[in-house]
Short mmCIF file of C-alpha atoms and ligand atoms in Angstrom, two decimals:
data_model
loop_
_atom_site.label_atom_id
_atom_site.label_comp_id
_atom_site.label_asym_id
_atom_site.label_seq_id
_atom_site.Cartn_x
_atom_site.Cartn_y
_atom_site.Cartn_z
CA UNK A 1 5.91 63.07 -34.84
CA UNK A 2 5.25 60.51 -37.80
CA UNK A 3 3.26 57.31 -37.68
CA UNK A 4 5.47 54.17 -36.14
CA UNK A 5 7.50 52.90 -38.84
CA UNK A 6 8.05 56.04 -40.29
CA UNK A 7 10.90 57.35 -38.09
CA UNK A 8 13.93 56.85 -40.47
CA UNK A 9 12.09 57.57 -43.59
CA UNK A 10 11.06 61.16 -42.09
CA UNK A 11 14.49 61.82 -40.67
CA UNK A 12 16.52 60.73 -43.89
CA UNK A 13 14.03 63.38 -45.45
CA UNK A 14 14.55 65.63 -43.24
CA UNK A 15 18.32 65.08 -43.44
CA UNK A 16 18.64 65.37 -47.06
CA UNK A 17 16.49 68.62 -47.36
CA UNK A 18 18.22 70.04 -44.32
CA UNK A 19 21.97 69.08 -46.72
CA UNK A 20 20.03 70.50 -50.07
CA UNK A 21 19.34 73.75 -47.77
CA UNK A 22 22.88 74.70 -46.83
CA UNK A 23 25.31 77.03 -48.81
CA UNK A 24 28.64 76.32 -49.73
CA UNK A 25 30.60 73.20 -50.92
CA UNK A 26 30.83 71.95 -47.32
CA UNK A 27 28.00 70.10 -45.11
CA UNK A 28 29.83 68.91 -41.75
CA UNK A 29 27.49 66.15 -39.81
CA UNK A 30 28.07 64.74 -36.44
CA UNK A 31 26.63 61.30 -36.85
CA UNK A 32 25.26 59.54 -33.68
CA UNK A 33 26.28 55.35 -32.58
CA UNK A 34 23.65 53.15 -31.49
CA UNK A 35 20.91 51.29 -33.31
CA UNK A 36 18.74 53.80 -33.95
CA UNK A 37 20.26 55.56 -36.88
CA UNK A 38 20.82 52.04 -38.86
CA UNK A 39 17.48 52.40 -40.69
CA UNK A 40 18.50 56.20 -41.04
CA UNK A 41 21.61 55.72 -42.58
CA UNK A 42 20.44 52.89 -44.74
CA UNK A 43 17.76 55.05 -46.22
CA UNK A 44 20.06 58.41 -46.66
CA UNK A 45 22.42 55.77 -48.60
CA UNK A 46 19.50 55.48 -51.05
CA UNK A 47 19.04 58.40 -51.74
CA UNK A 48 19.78 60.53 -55.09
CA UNK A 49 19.28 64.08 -54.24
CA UNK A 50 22.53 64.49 -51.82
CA UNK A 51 25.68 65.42 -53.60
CA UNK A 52 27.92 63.31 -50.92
CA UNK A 53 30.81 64.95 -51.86
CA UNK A 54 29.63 67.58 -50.04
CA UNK A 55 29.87 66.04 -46.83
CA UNK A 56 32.21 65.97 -43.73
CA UNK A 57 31.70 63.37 -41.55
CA UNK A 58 32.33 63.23 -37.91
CA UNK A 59 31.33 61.18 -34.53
CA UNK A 60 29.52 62.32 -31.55
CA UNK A 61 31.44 59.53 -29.54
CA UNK A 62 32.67 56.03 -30.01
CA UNK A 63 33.20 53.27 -28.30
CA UNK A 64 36.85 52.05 -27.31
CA UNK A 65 36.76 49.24 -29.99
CA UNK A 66 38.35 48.10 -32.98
CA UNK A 67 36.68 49.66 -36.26
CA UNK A 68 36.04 46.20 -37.03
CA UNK A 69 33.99 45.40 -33.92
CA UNK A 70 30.23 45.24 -34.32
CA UNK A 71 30.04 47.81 -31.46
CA UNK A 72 31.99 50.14 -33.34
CA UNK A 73 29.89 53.23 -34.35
CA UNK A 74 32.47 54.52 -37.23
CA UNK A 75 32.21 50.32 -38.33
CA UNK A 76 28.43 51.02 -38.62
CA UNK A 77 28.14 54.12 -40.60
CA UNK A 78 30.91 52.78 -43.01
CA UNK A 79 28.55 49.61 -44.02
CA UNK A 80 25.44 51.72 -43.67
CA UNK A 81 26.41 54.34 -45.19
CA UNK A 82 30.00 55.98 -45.90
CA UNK A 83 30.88 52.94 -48.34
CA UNK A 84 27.48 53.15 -49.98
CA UNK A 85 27.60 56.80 -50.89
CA UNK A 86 31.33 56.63 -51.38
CA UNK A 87 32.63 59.25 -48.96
CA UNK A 88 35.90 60.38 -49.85
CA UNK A 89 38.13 59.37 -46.86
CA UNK A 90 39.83 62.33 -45.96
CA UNK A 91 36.75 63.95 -45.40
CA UNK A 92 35.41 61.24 -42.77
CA UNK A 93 36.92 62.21 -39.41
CA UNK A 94 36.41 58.55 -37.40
CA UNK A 95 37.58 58.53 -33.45
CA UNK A 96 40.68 56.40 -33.37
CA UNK A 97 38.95 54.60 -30.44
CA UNK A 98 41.15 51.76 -31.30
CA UNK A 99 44.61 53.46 -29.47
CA UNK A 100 42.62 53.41 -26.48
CA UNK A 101 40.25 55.86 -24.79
CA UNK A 102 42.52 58.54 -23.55
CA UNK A 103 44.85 58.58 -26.54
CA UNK A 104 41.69 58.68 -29.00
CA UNK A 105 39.80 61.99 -27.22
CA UNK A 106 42.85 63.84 -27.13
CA UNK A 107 43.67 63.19 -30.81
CA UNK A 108 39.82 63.75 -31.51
CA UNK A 109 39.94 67.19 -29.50
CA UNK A 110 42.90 67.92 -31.40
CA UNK A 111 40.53 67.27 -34.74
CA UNK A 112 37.80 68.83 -33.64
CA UNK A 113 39.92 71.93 -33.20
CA UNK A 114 41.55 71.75 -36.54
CA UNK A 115 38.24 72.44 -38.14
CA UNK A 116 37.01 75.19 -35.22
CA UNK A 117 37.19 78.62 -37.09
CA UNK A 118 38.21 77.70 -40.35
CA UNK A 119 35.05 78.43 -41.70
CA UNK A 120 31.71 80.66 -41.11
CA UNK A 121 29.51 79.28 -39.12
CA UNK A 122 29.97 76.54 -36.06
CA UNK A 123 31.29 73.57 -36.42
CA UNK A 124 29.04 71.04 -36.99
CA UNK A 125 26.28 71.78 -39.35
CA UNK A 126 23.74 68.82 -38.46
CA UNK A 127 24.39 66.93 -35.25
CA UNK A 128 22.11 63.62 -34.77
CA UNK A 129 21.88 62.41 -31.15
CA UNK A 130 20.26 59.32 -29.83
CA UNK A 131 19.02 58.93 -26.36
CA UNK A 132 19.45 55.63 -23.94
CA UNK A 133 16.65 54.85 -22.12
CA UNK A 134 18.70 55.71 -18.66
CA UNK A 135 18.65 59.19 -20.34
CA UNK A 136 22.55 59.17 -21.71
CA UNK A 137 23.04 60.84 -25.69
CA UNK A 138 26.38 60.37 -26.91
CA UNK A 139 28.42 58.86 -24.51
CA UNK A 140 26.88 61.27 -21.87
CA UNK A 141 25.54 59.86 -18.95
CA UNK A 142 23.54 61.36 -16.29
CA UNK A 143 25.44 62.30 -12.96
CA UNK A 144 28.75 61.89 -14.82
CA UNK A 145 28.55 65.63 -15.33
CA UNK A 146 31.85 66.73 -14.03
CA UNK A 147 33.53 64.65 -16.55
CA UNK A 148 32.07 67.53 -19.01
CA UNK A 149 33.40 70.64 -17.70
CA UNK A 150 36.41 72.47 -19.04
CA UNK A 151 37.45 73.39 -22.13
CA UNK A 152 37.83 69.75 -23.65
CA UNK A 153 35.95 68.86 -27.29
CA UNK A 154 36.39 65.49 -26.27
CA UNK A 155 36.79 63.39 -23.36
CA UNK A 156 37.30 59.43 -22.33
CA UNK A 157 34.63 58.04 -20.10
CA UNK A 158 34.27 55.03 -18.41
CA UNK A 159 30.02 55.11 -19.06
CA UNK A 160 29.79 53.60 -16.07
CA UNK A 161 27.97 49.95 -15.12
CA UNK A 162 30.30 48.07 -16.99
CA UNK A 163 29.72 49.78 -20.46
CA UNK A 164 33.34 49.50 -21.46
CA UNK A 165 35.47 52.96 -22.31
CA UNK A 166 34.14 55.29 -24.68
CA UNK A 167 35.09 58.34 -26.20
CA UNK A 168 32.56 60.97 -26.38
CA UNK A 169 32.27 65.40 -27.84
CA UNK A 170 31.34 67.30 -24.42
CA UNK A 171 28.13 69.14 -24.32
CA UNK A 172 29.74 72.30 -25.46
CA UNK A 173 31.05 70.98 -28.51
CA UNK A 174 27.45 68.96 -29.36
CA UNK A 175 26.02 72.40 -29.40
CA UNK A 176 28.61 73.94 -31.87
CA UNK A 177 25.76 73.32 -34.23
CA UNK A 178 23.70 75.06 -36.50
CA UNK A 179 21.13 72.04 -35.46
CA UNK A 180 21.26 69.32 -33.29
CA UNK A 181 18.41 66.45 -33.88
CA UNK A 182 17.65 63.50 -31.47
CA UNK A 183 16.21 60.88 -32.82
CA UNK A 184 14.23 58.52 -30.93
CA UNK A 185 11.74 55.96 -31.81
CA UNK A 186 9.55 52.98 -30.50
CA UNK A 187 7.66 52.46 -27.37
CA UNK A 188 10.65 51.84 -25.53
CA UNK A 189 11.57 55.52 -25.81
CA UNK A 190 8.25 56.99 -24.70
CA UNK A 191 9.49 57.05 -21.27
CA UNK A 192 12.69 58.95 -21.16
CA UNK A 193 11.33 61.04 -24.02
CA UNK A 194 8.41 62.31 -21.63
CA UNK A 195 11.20 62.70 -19.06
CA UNK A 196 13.59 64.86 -21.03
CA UNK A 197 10.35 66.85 -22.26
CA UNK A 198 9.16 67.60 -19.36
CA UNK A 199 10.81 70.76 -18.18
CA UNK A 200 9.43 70.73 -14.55
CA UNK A 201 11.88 67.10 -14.13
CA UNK A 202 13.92 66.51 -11.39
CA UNK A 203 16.69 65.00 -11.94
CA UNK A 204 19.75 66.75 -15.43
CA UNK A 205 19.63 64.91 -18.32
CA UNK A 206 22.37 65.55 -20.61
CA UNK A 207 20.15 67.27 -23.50
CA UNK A 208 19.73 69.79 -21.10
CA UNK A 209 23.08 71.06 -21.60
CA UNK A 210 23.08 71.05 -25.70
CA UNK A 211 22.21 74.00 -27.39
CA UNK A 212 22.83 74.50 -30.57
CA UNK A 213 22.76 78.11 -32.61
CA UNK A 214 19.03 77.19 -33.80
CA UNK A 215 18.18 77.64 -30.13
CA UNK A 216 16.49 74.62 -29.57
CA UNK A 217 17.24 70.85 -29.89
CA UNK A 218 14.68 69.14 -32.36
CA UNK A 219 13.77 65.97 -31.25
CA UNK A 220 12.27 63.43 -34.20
CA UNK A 221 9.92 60.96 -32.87
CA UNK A 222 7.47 58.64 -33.97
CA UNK A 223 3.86 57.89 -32.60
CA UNK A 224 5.20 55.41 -30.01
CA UNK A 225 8.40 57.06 -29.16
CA UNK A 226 5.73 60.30 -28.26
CA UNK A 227 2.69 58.20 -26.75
CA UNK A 228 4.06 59.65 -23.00
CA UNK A 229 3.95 63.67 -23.82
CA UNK A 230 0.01 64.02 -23.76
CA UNK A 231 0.33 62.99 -20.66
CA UNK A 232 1.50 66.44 -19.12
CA UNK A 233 4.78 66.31 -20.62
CA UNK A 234 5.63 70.11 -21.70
CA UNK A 235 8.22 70.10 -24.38
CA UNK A 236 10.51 72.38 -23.70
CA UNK A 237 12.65 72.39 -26.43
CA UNK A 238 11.03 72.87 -29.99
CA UNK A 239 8.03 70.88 -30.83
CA UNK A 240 8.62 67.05 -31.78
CA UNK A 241 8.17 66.61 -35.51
C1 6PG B 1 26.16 54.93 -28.51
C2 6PG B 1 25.30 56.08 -28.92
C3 6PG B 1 24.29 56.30 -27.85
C4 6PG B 1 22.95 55.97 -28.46
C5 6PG B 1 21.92 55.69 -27.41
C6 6PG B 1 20.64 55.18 -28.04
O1 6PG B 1 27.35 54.93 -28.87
O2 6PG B 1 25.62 54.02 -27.90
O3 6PG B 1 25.95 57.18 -29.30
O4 6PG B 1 24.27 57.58 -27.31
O5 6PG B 1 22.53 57.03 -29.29
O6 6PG B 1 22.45 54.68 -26.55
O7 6PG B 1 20.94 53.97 -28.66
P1 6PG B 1 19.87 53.21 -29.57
O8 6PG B 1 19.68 54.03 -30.79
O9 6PG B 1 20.51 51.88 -29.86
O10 6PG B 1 18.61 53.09 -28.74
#
């Protein structure tokens, strides 16, 4: 847990030493959509200590947009970060979420399996995650978990309430990772974060069903983000940094 403010400075850290720390001429990371990982990716695009041409980039879901579209989560890392650093195209794996939903997580699953096995290790190296206050990561939502089952990488989803199609990786293929990070910052967060903490909850939240090889999800949070937990909330993943 860092101080408020601090959450995408101490995660593009922890990002770059986590890349610095990994073998091999190959670094494959699952990026996450949403807001949150703007100031990430910004800072990570600063950077001089990541040899970029290192990296394979994929999505943990997308929404069923054109690239171009401001909700476009591929159309955000590419200003905020892929054109910065200068990833080399054929190693950034975008969801085509522009042929429409279906279309786009079948030739995604298809993707996804092209690069299954052809190396040591699991697939993703790094996966980042957000979390929606209702408790969805990815394009996960709570209650929608029969749309998960199977032996699909990918899937289309509706999200549900009027959240437009989306493509989104299933649980299982979230936790073909040697780590899987959620970040999650600001007061708005405290609440769900508490909840998905809290192992003696109700109601399944999707982060219950992610485990990577690490064993435990680690969840990067700031002082505001965290303000719920000392009130009884028992992590029950690994300890918030
Ligand atoms: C998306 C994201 C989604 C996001 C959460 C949190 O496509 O919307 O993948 O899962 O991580 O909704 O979003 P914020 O970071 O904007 O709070």
């Amino acid at each position: 847990m860092v101080p408020d403010g601090r959450g995408p400075d101490e995660a593009a850290e922890r990002i770059a030493a986590f890349i610095r720390s990994l073998p091999g001429d190959e670094v494959r990371l699952c990026l996450s959509g949403g807001s949150t990982p703007t100031g990430v990716y910004r800072r990570l695009s600063d950077r001089s200590d990541i040899d970029w041409a290192r990296l394979r980039f994929f999505w943990g879901d997308e929404r069923a947009v054109s690239p171009a579209s401001d909700e476009s989560n591929y159309g955000l890392a590419r200003e905020t970060l892929l054109e910065p650093v200068g990833a080399a195209p054929e190693r950034v794996h975008r969801i085509l979420a522009e042929k429409g939903a279906e279309a786009a997580a079948s030739l995604y699953d298809r993707t996804l399996r092209a690069h299954v096995g052809t190396r040591s290790g699991p697939l993703f190296d790094l996966v980042l995650l957000g979390i929606g206050t209702d408790g969805h990561t990815a394009s996960l939502f709570p209650g929608r978990e029969s749309e998960w089952d199977g032996e699909r990488l990918a899937f289309a989803t509706d999200g549900g309430e009027g959240r437009g199609l989306r493509v989104s990786l299933t649980p299982a293929a979230l936790s073909d990772a040697r780590e899987v990070w959620v970040l999650a910052f600001g007061a708005e967060k405290s609440d769900i974060v508490r909840e998905a903490l809290d192992a003696g909850r109700g109601r399944a939240l999707p982060t219950d069903r992610i485990g990577p090889r690490s064993g435990g999800v680690l969840w990067l949070l700031d002082a505001s983000s965290a303000s719920e937990l000392d009130r009884g909330g028992s992590p029950h993943d690994e300890t918030p940094a």
